[in-house]
Structure formats: structure tokens, C-alpha cells
């Protein structure tokens, strides 16, 4: 416990303590040994003195002893009174009896009764005693006894002890003074170092340096400490700058993140706006197409009727005018259809209605339909149907439309030339393909123009539009259709010599899910009934103009027409009248065309009646899937509709059930329009 | 060393010793002449004779007895086997006359008191220690004289006579002796 307290003393005190203890220990040892030596040697000299004295007294008393002179012997002994330390003395005769004696006044010790047989000096009970044989001329005459209390020795010892204590006190004080002065040599640098260390650790100030005093081990320690401090300072500075940099980087990052967030929000906003705009555009297009087709229907339909009436009355000079109205209307209609097709493709809403058909037959029909157009520019058409083409599975309407476009273009840009169409079945990448090549000897297309040929609204030259007319959409739509069916269209042309367009389609086009289009609701309900006849045709359409037109030209063609203004009415009439054929509009208020179709097909009595969808909404696939017999897009070509009704009427009679529907989709144009 | 001690002893002795009229403490227990024989022997120890007193370094000390012999065999018995400085003792009976010169110690018995002057005349100047037991023996020219007091044997010493005989007496002996004054001794001179 005490040692522990000593161990925890400050280095200053420790140094002083060590110095003091060392010097005091050395002092004590030295003094003690000196004292001991001195006292021992003093005792030696004392005993030697006593022995000498004893010898002298013995010598002096020898004669007295010899001549038995007691008085003289006593006088001799009594002379010892002058010696303070001698307490007793005695002379023994040869017979051992005391002959003469001397005892100091205050002495309490008794004289020995018999002297020992031999001489000697010895200490006994704090006294120094000497026995000395007395002889005269070599002949023993007795023994002398002298006793000393060594008062000289003890007083000397006391004096020495006192001196030593004083000496040690003075030396100790001197040592203390020196130690307290000199300990600074060691403790001062250490204390300063400790101060510096505390300053560093408390204030975190790495710029201070410990002061170096001397070039000893502590100096080296301080050097090392300073070096470490410098290192720490350097690291601290580096760390701080790194921190600052990190902070600024973090700030940069944060600002960047917030900027990006803002940008993201703006983007999201823009996307929302864009989506809204897109929806608005789609809705607008749908509305517009409806709104545009409806008047066009009326224009084309009434102009045809007027033409017939004019021919009936014989005013032929007016026929050309009316035909021009029809032509203009049809061109406009084609334009609208193209735009609608393109917007549908872009919206990804263009579906495929896949069916197997005889390719050769389809080509023949198309070629014969094209004969008038080819003849117009004094061209010839050559068909090359190599080998057995067999059946093809694709969306026949779209294939037909593509070929129609390609042939129209060939006719349009060729005069007095030859147009050839070559169809062949090939195999590529383990797949069957049908290759359609349409070649002409027309004006050709430059390489520069070939690059943007399939872009929307891109005709080879702006001047072409003026000279040849057309929307520039035909090739773009054809290209898209080909892609939709997994195929492609390419062009190879020499300017001035002619062009070759090659359509490549898979023989078996992969099915793609088609989605029905949700029709919008319209008001207007009206029922129009014709006179009951044998071949009753039920016309269901909410547009009174359509009902009127259809009723008039179907009546002319010899049918009995009953018209209904909405779905409910149509269904009732169908049940009551059991018509031969039903024409059905899609977009109607209340139950739309799809709903009516579904209910007709669900009713076992009515399911057998052929339904021809006559609508502005171009979704033949959905219609045919729901069980419609045919699909026509408004404005309806009278002849096509009449022809279709004629055919379905026969089917109904022969089968009287829902057979495999004859899917004949006819383009709304009678003549190829400019595309 | 020894000399220093000796001087110191002398000094102490001189300083401490008061001229003593020492009285023999011990009683004359055996007989008077036994003591006198012992004293005579011890006197020999404390005397120093000149070299010429002895013919040879180891010549014995010759004790001559003049007069009727009171010792009997006592003196011889005491001296048997004793020696002083390598010298043994020889005891002779002498007669008055020239043969008195042939000794080193001349013991003059009480019977010869009448012939003292003659005796001193014969030995004058010779290194012979004369010992007597007659009253005034020392005053008349003898060197040592036994005196009987209270049954104790004491002795007187005539220092002048000893000087004349060229015999040195140890101071230790002198401290125990009664010294006879000079003038009395001179008076004895012829």
C-alpha cells in the first residue's frame, strides 16, 4: 500500500526520493562503518593502554610485592586515582590472596577473589579487565588486576554519534538541495513533454511541438514524439481536406440527385401530357374518321344514285360531272382510310385476321380486277405464277392491299410499258416463304429516294405529288403490313429504266392476338320499314342517311328492305321478320353492333342469318371472330354490297345454318386510288 | 619501546611515589633469617655490579658471611637453583682480613659490630655490596642494613656508600628503603 503510493509519486519526487535515499544510505553505511572502525580501533588502543598501564603498575609494584611492602604497593595502586576510567585495581600474592587493592569511591563492582592462572585482557559486563602477572627479574611475585569502565570509549561513542547525526542532517539537507536542483535535468523535459501531450490530446492541436532540452534519451524520445505528431498532423490535414472534398461531392451529388428528380418529374409530366395528347389524338382521329366518313357516305351514295337516275333519264352529258364527284369522294375516302390505317399501326392496334386461302386464285382475281387500270396507261400485265403455290395462311385483306398498292404504283408511273408480277414459293431459314415481285418499266427511283421510300408521307419527289397525285402513304402502310406479318418489302430500281418491288412474306404467318375495338355510343333511334317482300334485308344503322341510301339502292336491286335505328329494335325485327341477310352498323347508341351480333349468334333461331357488318370502325378480325359473315367498311360500294347479299342469300337457303363463313373483304375502292 | 616504557614507569613512579617510610605489612612468619636470606637474594636482583667485579661473564655471585653464621642452611637452601642474569650463587664463610675482598656480597652478622671500621677499610673502593644487621651499620659506611621493627624486617640504604662501591641500586629498591643521609655517612669516614 505504502509502496504503491511511492510508485505513483511524480517523477520529480521520485527522482528526489531516489537521490535522497541513495545518499542517505551511503552516508549511513559510511558513517556506521567509520564509527565502528573508530570505536573498535579506539577500544583496541584503550585495551593496549590499559595493558601498558597494568605493565607499568606491575613493574612498579614488583619490588613492593617482593619485599612484602603492602604500604608501598597500596600507594602505587592509589596513584590510579588520576585515571578516571579505572574503577578498581588489586595485587594478588603468589598464594592468590589480595595483597593490596584500590577501588574507586562510586564503584559497585566487587574485586575478583581469585586471579585466573593466565594473563589476559577481556571485556566483562561493560568493563575492560586486565590480569597481569607481576614478576621481578623473571621471577613471578604476584598478579595485578585492573578494571576500566571504558568511560572514555562510551563518551567518545556518544560524541561521535551526535556528530554523525548532525553531519548526516547537514549532508541530507545538502543532498536535498542538490537533488531538487539537479532532478530538473531529467524531470523538466519529461514534464514539458507531458504538458505538450496533454495539450495535443485535449485541444487536438497537432501544430504544437515538444521542446527538446538535451540530446539524451529523453531528447530522442521527444524527437520521436515530434515526428509522430508531424505525421498525425499531416494525416489530420489530409483527412480534413478529404472530408471537405467529400462534403462538397456529397452536396454536388445531392444537387444532382435533386436535379434529376426534378428532371424525372418533368419527364413524367411530359409523358403524362404526351399520353394525354396521344389519347386525345386517337379520340380525335376516331371521331374525325367517323365525322368525315358519314358525309362522304352521303356524297358518294347520292352521287351514284344521281348517276343512275341521269342514265335512266338519258342526260348523259351530266354523267361525267357526277362521276367526278364520285371520284373525288372516293379519293378522299382512300386518304382517310390510309391515315386511319397508319394511325392504327402506330398505336399498335392493327390486328391480323389469319386464314388459309388459295394464293393463285387470289392473284387471278386481283389481276382481273386491275385490268382496267392497267389498260388506262397503255401498259400490259404479265403474271408469272411459278410452280404450285398452294395455300397460304395470312391476313388476306392486307396481302391484297399490299399487292394492290404495289400494282397501283407500277401502273401510275409507267406509260406504254410492261408490268409483270412474279409469285414464287421459296425456303429460307427452315421456313416457307412466298415472294411477290412486281416489276415495271417506268420512270424508276433514284438511290437517294429509295432510302426514304417507305417513310410516311414520303414520295420520291415533291413534284411527283403534283404530277401523279397520291398521299405518299401507300408504300409506308404496305411496308408496315408486311412487317406486321413477319415479312418485308424491298426495292431495286434504275432511274429511267424501271423498278422492282419485292414483297417477302412467310407462307404461314404466326398468329397474333387481336383485340376488339370498343365502339362509342351515339344517339338517334329510328325505324324504317320497307314493304314486306320475299327476300327481306334488315338494315340496322343509327344514321338515317345510311338507312335511306341502303334502303333505296337495295330496293332498286330488288330486295325488300326493313331498317332499324338501334340494336334493340333490330333484334326485335330480326325475330319477327326472319330476314335473309342483316347489315349491321357497329357504332350505335344503346346496344352496339358487337352486342347485337353476339345476341344474334346466341339465338339459335337467328344464328343462321348471315350478318354483314357495315361500319366505319375497321375491325374485320373481331367481326369475323364473332361470327359475322362479311365485313364492309363505310362508305359502302353498292355493287359490292349487292353482290355480297346475293351470295349470302343463296348460302342461307342452301345451308340454313352457320357454315364456314365466306370471308370476303373488299376494299372500299372500286378503282385503285393514288397512294 | 621497552626503554620508553621504562622511562614512563620511572616517571610515574617518581611522580606518584611519596618518600615512604614503608612499614612491612606482612608478619615475620617463618623466621627472621629466612626472610633475610630471601631479601639478600632479591637485593642481588636489584643491584648492578661493575664488570670488573666478576672475572668472567658467567662467574657466580659470591656471598661471603663474616661472623657467626645465623643462617645455618637457610641461605643455601634459598639460593639453590637460583640465578641472577645467568649468575649462580656461591656462599662462603670469610674471616676478617684480606679475604674479605674475595666476594660480591658481604653479609656482616651482628657479632662483628665491633670490627665494622676495619671491615669497611678493607672493602673500601671495591665493588662489594655490604649488608649488615647492626644498628648504624649503614650510617657508618655499610650499604644496606636490616632493621627489625614490629616483628617486620625493614632495610636502610646508604646511597653514597653504594656509589663509592660503584654499585648501582635499582630505584625500585630505593623506593622501599630508608635512605641514610649523606652527612652521617661522611662522618664515618676516617
Short mmCIF file of C-alpha atoms in Angstrom, two decimals, chain A residues 444-455 458-462 464 491-495:
data_model
loop_
_atom_site.label_atom_id
_atom_site.label_comp_id
_atom_site.label_asym_id
_atom_site.label_seq_id
_atom_site.Cartn_x
_atom_site.Cartn_y
_atom_site.Cartn_z
CA UNK A 444 -37.63 4.43 -111.77
CA UNK A 445 -36.44 5.74 -108.39
CA UNK A 446 -33.09 7.25 -107.56
CA UNK A 447 -30.97 5.62 -104.84
CA UNK A 448 -31.39 8.64 -102.64
CA UNK A 449 -35.13 8.41 -102.94
CA UNK A 450 -35.11 4.67 -102.31
CA UNK A 451 -33.82 5.30 -98.79
CA UNK A 452 -36.91 7.20 -97.65
CA UNK A 453 -39.40 5.45 -99.85
CA UNK A 454 -41.06 3.57 -97.01
CA UNK A 455 -41.31 6.57 -94.70
CA UNK A 458 -42.59 10.50 -98.43
CA UNK A 459 -42.99 10.35 -102.13
CA UNK A 460 -39.89 10.07 -104.25
CA UNK A 461 -40.19 13.69 -105.22
CA UNK A 462 -42.41 16.58 -104.21
CA UNK A 464 -44.43 13.72 -108.16
CA UNK A 491 -36.96 -2.10 -103.76
CA UNK A 492 -34.44 -2.26 -106.58
CA UNK A 493 -34.54 0.43 -109.19
CA UNK A 494 -32.64 2.10 -112.03
CA UNK A 495 -33.64 5.67 -112.63
#
